[in-house]
Tab-separated table of C-alpha atoms in Angstrom:
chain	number	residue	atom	x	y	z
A	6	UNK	CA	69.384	21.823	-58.836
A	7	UNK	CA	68.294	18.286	-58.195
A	8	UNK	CA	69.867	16.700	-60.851
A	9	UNK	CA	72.715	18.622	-60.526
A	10	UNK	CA	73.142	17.218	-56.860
A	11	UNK	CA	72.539	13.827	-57.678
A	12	UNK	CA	75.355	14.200	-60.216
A	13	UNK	CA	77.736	15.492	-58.088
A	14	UNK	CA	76.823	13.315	-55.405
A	15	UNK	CA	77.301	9.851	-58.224
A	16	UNK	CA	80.523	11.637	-59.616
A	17	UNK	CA	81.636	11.567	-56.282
A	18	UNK	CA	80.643	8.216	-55.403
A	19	UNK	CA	82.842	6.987	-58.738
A	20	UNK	CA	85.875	9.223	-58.082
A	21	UNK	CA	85.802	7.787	-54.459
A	22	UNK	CA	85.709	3.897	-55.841
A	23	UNK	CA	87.978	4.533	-58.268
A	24	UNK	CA	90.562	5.741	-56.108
A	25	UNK	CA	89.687	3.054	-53.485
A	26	UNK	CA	90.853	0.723	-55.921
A	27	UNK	CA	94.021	1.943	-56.707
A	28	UNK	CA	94.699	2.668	-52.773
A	29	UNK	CA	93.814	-0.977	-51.999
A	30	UNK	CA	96.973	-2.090	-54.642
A	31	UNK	CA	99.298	0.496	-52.592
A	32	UNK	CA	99.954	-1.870	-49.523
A	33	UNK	CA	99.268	-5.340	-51.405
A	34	UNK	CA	101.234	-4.876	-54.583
A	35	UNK	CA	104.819	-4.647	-53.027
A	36	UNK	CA	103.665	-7.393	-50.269
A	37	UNK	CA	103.367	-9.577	-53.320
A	38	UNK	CA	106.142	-8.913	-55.022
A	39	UNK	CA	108.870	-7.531	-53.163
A	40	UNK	CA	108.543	-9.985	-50.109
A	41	UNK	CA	109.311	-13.808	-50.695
A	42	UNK	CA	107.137	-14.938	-48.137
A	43	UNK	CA	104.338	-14.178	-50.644
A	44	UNK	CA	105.156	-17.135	-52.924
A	45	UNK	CA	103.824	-15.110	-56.221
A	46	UNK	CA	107.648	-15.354	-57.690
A	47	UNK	CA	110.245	-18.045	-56.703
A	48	UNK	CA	111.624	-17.793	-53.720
A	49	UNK	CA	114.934	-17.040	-54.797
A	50	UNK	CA	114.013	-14.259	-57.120
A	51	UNK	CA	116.356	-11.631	-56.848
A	52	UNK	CA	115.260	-8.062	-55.249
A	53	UNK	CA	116.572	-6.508	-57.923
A	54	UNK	CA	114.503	-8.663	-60.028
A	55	UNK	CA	111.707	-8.030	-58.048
A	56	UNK	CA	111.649	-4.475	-57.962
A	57	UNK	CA	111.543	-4.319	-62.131
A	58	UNK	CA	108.691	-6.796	-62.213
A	59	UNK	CA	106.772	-4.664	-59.730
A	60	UNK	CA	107.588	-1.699	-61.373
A	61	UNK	CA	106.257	-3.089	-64.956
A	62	UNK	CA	102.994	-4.556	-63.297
A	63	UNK	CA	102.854	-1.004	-61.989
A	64	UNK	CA	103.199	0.743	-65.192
A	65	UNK	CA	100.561	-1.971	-66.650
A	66	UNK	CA	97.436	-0.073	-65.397
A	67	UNK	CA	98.664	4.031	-66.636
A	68	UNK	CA	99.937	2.326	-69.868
A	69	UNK	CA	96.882	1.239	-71.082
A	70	UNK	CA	94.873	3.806	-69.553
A	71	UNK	CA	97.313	6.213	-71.767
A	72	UNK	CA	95.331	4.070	-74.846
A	73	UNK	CA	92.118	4.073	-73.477
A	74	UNK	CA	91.034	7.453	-71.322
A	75	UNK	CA	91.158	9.809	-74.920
A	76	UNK	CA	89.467	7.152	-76.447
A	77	UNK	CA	86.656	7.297	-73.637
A	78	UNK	CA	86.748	11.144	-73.586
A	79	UNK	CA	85.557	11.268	-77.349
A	80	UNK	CA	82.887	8.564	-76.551
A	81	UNK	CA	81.663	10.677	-73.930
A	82	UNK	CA	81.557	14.071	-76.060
A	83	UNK	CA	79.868	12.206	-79.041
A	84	UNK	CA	77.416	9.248	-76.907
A	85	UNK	CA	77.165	11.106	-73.009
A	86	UNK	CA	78.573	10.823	-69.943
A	87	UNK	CA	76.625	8.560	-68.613
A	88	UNK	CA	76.840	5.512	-71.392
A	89	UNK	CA	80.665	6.055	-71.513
A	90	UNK	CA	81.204	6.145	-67.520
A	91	UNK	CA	78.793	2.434	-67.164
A	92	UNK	CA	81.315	1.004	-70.019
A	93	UNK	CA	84.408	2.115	-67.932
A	94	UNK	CA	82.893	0.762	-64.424
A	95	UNK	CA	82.277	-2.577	-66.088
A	96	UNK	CA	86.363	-2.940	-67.189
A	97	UNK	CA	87.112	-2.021	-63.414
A	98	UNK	CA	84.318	-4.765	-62.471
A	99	UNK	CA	86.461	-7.513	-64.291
A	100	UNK	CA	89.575	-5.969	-63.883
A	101	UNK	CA	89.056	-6.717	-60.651
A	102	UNK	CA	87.707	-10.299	-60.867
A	103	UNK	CA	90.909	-11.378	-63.181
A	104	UNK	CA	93.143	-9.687	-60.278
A	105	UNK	CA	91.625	-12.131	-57.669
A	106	UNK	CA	91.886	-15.358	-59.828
A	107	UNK	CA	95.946	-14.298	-60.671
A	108	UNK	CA	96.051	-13.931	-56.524
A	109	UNK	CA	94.031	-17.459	-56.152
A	110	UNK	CA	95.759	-19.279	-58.332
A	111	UNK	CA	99.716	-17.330	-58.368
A	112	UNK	CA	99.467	-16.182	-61.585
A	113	UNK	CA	101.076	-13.230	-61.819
A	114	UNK	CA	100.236	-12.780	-65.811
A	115	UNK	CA	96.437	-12.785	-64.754
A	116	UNK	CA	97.719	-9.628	-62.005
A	117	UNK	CA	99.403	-7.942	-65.369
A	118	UNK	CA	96.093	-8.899	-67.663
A	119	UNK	CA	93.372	-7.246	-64.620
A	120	UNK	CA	95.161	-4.330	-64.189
A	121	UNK	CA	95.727	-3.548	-67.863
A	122	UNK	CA	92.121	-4.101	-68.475
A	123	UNK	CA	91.016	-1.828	-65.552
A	124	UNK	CA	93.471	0.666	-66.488
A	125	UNK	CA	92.315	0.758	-70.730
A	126	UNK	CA	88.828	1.170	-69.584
A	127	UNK	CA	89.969	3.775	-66.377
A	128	UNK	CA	88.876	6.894	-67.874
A	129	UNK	CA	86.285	7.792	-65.007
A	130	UNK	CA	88.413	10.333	-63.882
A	131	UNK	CA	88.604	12.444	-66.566
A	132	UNK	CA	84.708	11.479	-67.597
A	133	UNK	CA	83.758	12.833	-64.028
A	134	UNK	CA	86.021	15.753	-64.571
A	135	UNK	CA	84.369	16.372	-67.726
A	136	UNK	CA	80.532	16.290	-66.308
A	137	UNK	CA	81.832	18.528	-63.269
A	138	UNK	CA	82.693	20.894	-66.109
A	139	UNK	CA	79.337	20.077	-67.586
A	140	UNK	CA	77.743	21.531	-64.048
A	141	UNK	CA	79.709	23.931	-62.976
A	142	UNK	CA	80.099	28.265	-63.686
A	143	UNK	CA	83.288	29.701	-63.702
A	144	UNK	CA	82.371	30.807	-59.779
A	145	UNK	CA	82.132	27.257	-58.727
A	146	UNK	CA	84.279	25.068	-60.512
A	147	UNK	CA	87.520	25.368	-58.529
A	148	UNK	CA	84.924	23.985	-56.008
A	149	UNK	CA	83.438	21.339	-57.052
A	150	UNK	CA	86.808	19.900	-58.452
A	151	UNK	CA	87.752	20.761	-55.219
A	152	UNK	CA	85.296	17.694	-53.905
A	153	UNK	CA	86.703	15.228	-56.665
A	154	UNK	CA	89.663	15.793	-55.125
A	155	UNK	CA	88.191	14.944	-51.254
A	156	UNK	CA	86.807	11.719	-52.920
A	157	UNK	CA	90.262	11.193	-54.213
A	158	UNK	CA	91.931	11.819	-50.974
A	159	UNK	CA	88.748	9.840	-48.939
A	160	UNK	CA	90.282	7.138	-51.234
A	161	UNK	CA	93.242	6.886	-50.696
A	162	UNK	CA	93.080	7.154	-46.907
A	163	UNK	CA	90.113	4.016	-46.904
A	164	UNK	CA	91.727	2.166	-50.063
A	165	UNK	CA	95.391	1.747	-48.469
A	166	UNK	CA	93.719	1.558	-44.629
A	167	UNK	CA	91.378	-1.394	-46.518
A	168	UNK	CA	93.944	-3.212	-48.135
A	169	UNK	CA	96.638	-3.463	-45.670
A	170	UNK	CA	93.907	-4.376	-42.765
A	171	UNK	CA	91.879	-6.906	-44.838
A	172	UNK	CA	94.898	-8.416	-46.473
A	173	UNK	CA	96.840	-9.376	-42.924
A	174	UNK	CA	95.644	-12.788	-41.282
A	175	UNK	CA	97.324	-11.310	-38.109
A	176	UNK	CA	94.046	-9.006	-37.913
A	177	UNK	CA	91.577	-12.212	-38.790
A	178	UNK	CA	92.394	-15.482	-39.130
A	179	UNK	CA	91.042	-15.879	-43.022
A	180	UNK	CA	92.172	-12.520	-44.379
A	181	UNK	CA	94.192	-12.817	-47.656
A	182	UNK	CA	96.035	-11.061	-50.103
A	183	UNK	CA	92.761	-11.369	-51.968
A	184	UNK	CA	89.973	-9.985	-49.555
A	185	UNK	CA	90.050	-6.195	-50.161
A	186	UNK	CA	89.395	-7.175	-54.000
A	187	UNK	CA	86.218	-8.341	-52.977
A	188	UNK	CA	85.141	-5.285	-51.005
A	189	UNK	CA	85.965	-3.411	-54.087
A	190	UNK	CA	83.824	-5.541	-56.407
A	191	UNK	CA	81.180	-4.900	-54.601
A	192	UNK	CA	81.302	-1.056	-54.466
A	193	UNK	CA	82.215	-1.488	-58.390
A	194	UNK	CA	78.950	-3.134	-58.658
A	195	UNK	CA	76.275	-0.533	-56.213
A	196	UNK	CA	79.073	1.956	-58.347
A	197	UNK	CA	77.297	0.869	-61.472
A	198	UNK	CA	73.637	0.379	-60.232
A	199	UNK	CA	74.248	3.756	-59.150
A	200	UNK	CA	75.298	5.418	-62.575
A	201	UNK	CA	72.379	3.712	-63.950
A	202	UNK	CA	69.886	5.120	-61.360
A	203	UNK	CA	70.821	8.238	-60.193
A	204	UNK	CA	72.873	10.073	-62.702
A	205	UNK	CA	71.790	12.225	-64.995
A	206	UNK	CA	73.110	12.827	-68.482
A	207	UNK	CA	75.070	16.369	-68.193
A	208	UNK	CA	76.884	16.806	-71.677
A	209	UNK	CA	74.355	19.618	-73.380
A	210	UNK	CA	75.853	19.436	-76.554
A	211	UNK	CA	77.279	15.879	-78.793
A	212	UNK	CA	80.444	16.074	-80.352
A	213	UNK	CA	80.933	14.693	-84.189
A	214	UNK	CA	84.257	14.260	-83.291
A	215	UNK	CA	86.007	10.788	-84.627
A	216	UNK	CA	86.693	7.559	-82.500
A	217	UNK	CA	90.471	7.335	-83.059
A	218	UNK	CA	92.757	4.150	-81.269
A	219	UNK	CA	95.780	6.488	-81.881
A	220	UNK	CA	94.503	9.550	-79.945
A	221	UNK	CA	97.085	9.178	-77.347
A	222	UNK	CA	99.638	9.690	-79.085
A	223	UNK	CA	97.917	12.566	-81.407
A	224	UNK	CA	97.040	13.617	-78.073
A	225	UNK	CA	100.717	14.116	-76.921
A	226	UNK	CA	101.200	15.530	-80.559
A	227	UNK	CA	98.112	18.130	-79.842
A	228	UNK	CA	99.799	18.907	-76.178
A	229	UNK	CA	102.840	19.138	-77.628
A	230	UNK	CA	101.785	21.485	-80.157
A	231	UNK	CA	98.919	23.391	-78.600
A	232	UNK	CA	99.653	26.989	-77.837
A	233	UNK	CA	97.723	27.904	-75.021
A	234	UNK	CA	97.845	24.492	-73.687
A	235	UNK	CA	101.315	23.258	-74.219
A	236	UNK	CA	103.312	24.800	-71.019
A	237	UNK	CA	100.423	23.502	-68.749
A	238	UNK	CA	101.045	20.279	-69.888
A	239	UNK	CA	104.380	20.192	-69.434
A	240	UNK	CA	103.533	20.993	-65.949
A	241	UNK	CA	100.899	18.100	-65.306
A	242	UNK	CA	103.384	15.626	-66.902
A	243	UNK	CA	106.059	17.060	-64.449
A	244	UNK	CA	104.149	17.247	-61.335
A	245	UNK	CA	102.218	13.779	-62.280
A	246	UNK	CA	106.110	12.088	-62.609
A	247	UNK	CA	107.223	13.322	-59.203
A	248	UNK	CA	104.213	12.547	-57.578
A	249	UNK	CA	104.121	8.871	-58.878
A	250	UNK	CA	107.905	8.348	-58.060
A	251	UNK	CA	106.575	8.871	-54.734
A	252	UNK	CA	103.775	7.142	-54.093
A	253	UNK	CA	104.528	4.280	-56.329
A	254	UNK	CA	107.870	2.962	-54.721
A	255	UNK	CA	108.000	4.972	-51.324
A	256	UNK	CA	106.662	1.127	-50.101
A	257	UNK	CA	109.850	-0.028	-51.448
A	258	UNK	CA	111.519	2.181	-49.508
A	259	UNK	CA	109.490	1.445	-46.598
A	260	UNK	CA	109.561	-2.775	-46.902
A	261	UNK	CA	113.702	-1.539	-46.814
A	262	UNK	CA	114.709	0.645	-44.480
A	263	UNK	CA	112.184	-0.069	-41.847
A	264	UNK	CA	110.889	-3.557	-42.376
A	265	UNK	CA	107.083	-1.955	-42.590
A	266	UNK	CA	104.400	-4.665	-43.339
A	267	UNK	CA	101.719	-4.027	-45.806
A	268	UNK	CA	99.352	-3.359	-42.824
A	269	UNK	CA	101.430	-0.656	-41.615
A	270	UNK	CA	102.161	1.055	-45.327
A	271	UNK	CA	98.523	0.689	-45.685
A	272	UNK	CA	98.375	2.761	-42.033
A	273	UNK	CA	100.467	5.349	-43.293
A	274	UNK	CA	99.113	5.630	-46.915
A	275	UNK	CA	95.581	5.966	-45.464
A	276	UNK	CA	97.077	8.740	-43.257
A	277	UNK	CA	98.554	10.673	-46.150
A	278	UNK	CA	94.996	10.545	-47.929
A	279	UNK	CA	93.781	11.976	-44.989
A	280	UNK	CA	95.112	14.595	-44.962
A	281	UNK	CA	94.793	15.010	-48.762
A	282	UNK	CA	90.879	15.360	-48.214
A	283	UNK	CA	91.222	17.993	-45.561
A	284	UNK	CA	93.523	20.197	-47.787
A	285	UNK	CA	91.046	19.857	-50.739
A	286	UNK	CA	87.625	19.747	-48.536
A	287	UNK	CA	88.681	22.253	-45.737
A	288	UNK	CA	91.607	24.445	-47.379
A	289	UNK	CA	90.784	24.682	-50.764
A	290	UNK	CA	87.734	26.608	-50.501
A	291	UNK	CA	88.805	29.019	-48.321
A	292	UNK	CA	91.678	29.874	-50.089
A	293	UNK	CA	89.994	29.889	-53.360
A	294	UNK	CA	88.028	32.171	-52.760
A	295	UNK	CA	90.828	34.736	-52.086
A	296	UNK	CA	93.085	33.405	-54.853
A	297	UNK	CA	93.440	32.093	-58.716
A	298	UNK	CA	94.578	29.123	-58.928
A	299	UNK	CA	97.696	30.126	-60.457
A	300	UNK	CA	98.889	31.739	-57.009
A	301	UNK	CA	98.247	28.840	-55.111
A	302	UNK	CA	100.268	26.341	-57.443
A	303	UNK	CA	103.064	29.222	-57.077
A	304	UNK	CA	103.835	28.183	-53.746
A	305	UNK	CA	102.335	24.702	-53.378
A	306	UNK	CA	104.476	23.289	-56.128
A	307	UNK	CA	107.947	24.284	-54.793
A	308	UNK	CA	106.844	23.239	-50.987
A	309	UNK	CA	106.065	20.261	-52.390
A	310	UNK	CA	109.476	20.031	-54.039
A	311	UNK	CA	111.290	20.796	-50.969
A	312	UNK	CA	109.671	18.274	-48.982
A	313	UNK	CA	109.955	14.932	-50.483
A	314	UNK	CA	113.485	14.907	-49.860
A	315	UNK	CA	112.958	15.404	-45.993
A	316	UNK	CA	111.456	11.638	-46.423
A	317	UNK	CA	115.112	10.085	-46.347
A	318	UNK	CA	116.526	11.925	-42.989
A	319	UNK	CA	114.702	9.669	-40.225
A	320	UNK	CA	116.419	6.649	-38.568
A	321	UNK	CA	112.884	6.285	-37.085
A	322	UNK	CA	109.562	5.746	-38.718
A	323	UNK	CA	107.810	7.703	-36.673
A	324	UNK	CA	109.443	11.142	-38.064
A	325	UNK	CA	107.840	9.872	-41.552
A	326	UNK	CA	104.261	10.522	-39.879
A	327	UNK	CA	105.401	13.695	-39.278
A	328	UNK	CA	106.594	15.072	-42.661
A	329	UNK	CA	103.858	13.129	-44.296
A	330	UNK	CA	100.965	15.740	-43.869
A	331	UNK	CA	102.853	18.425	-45.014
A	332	UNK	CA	103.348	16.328	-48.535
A	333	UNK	CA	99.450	15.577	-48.635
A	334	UNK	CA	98.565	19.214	-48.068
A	335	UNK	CA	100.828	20.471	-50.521
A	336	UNK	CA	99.529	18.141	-53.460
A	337	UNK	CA	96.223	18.362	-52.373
A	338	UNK	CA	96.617	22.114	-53.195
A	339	UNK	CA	98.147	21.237	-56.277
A	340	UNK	CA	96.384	18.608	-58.191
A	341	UNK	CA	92.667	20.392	-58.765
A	342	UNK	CA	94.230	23.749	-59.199
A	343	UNK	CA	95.908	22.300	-61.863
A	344	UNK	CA	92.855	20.729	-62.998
A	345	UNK	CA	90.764	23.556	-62.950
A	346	UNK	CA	93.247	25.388	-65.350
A	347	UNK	CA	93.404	23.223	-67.784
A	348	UNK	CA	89.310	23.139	-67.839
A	349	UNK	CA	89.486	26.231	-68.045
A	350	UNK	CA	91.720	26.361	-70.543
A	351	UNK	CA	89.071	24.884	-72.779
A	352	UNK	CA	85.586	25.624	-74.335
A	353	UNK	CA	82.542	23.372	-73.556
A	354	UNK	CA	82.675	21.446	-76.493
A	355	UNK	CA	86.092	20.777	-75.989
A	356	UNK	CA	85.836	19.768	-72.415
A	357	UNK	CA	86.479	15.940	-72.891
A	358	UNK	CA	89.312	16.213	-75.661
A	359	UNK	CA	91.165	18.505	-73.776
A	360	UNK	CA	90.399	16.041	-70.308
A	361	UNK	CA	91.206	13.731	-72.173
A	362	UNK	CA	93.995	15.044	-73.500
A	363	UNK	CA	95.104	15.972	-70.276
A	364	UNK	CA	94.784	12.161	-68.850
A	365	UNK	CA	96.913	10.994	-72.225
A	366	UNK	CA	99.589	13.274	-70.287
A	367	UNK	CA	99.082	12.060	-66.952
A	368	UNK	CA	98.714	8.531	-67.592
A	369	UNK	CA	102.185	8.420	-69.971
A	370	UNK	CA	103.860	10.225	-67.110
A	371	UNK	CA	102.418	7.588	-64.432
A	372	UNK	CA	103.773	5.267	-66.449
A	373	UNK	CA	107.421	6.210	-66.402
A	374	UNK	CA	108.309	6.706	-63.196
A	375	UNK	CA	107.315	2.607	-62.018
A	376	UNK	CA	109.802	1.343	-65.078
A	377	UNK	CA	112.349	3.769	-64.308
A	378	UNK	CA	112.213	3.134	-60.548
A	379	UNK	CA	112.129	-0.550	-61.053
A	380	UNK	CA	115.728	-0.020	-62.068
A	381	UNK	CA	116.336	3.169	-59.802
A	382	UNK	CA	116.258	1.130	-56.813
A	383	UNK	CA	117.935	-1.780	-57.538
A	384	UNK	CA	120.903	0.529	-57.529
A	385	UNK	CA	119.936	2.693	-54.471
A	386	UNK	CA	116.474	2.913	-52.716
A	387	UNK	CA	116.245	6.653	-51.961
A	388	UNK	CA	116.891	7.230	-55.887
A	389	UNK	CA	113.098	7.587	-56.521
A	390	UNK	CA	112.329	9.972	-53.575
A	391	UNK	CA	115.098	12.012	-55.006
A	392	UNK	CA	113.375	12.382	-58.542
A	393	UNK	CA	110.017	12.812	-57.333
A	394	UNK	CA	111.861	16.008	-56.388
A	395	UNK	CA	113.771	16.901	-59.006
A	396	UNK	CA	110.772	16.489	-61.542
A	397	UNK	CA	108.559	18.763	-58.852
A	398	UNK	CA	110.717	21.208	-58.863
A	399	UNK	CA	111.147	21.758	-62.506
A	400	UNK	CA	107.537	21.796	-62.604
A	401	UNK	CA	107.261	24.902	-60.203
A	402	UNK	CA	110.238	26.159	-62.575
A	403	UNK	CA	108.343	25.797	-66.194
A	404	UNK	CA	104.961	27.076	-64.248
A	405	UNK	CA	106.823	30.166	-63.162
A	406	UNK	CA	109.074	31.066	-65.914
A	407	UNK	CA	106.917	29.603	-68.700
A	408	UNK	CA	103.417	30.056	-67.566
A	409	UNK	CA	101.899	33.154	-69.509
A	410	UNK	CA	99.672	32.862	-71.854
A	411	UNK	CA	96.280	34.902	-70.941
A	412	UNK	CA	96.873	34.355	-66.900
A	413	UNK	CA	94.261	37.318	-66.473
A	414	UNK	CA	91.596	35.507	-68.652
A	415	UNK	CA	92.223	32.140	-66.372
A	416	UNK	CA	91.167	33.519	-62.657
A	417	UNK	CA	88.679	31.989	-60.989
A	418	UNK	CA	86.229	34.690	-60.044
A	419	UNK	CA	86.115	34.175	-55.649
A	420	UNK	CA	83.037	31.972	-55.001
A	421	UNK	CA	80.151	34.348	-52.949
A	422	UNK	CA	79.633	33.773	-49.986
């Protein structure tokens, strides 16, 4: 029970710095690129121009980790959790180091090398998803992905609340695009320290399983082709497009329409993870316990769909804070349900591959929607709201219609009380 606690208690620890870093880039990234004032392009740079170069340097970090999280997830299986997740902190560790240099010196190909590097060696996710798997029974596991998803949504309300505060000189004098980076650093470092001290190896039995450089793309192939597996894939790539269409230009949208610094998108992103960690911390379990998963995606999906487009009505920025928890709570219902179905989808020795599997889908479909938004909103800026719900809502479409295969066999049992 002891070193079950510490484990949870390190996994969440990484989750939490892991999504601290990519909350930090919410408020910063578009600051750098989309406003002139920042000096990282020429001044006369285009916004149209702008908006593709953001969206690429976007794209840079799910790109890569589409090469490198099944690659990590077969490490793990074959050498241990614990090995594999130390390697991956390290490439976040200079990931972020490179990132501060490109701010430093205006480099924006050093910005495009960091985050690539962070993003190839970004598979803690789905090694923390696979040594919650590791830990938890059939009772519990909704659960306890249930808390990787509070230290995702504790995150992203610190991350984007970190990086728009410690990046604004109007706050303090010598705050600077580059400050937050060092804050992360240093949890990337006690991160590490505490990997090495405190968590215990979890995977029971070592895969034989080959290292492969290609297995993203045989991944896709195996997703693609799996038949138990395929339509819930479908499904993560759908929901994981819509989301990111969201969250990765809504600052566009923002900087636009209502002239919002990255201090105040970092106010409102931190706000929206807020309320992310009390749907998966205080409603999640509750409702768990009285429903399969598959029930609560039923109606969290298509809320979720009918929401984002709500985002576009206001003429005043203060409606946005008020349709913005009802977003958070929906995908906070949605993302670990759909996690624990695919894990359970899946027998323990298959636990990474199929995680990993699963983050070769998510990471190509995180990828898309920066590139294609780049463009979207050159030609209109509430384009990318509007797919985030289109792609939602043929998620909840595909999950209803398409969903079938052994729903009876995937219930979570209701946790005792």
């Amino acid at each position: 029970m002891k070193k079950k606690n510490s484990s949870i208690l390190t996994i969440f620890f990484t989750v939490f710095i892991d999504l601290l870093g990519l909350g930090i880039v919410i408020p910063i990234l578009p600051a750098l690129i989309i406003n002139p004032t920042a000096n990282l392009l020429p001044f006369d740079t285009a916004f149209s121009q702008r908006t593709i170069i953001y969206g690429f340097l976007i794209a840079s970090y799910p790109i890569m980790q589409f090469f490198g999280a099944p690659l990590l997830g077969t490490l793990a299986d074959r050498f241990g959790r614990k090995k594999i997740l130390s390697i991956s902190l390290l490439g976040t560790w200079a990931g972020y180091v490179l990132f501060i240099i490109g701010i430093l010196t205006q480099d924006i190909y050093l910005l495009f090398i960091g985050r690539s590097i962070d993003g190839f060696t970004g598979g803690n996710i789905s090694i923390a998803q696979s040594a919650i798997s590791d830990i938890s029974t059939p009772e519990n596991k909704s659960r306890n992905f249930g808390l990787v998803g509070m230290a995702f949504g504790l995150g992203f309300v610190i991350g984007p609340y970190i990086g728009g505060k410690l990046s604004d000189p109007t706050v303090v004098s010598w705050f600077s695009f580059e400050t937050p980076f060092y804050l992360a650093l240093l949890l990337t470092t006690i991160n590490i320290l505490l990997v090495y001290a405190m968590f215990p190896e979890t995977l029971k039995e070592k895969s034989t399983r080959k290292i492969d450089l290609l297995a993203g793309f045989k991944n896709l192939g195996k997703a693609a082709s799996h038949p138990q597996m395929r339509s819930i894939f479908i499904i993560v790539f759908l929901l994981t497009i819509g989301f990111n269409f969201f969250t990765q230009f809504f600052q566009v949208f923002l900087i636009s329409k209502f002239a919002f610094t990255q201090s105040q998108i970092g106010d409102l992103f931190a706000y929206m993870g807020l309320w992310i960690a009390v749907a998966q911390g205080a409603f999640l379990r509750p409702l768990s316990k009285k429903f399969s998963p598959q029930t609560i995606l039923s109606l969290s999906v298509i809320l979720l769909a009918v929401t984002f487009p709500l985002l576009l009505l206001p003429d005043k920025s203060i409606w946005i804070y008020v349709i913005i928890p009802f977003i958070a709570v929906f995908q906070g219902l949605t993302q670990p349900n759909t996690t624990a179905i695919v894990s359970g989808l899946s027998d323990a020795k298959s636990q990474g591959e199929i995680l990993g599997m699963n983050q070769s889908v998510a990471s190509l479909a995180q990828a898309i929607p920066p590139i294609l938004a780049g463009f979207l909103t050159a030609v209109n800026i509430n384009l990318p709201t509007l797919f985030a719900a289109g792609s939602t809502l043929l998620a909840w479409f595909v999950f209803i219609f398409f969903f079938k295969q052994k729903k009876e066999a995937l219930v979570v049992a209701p946790e005792e009380v």
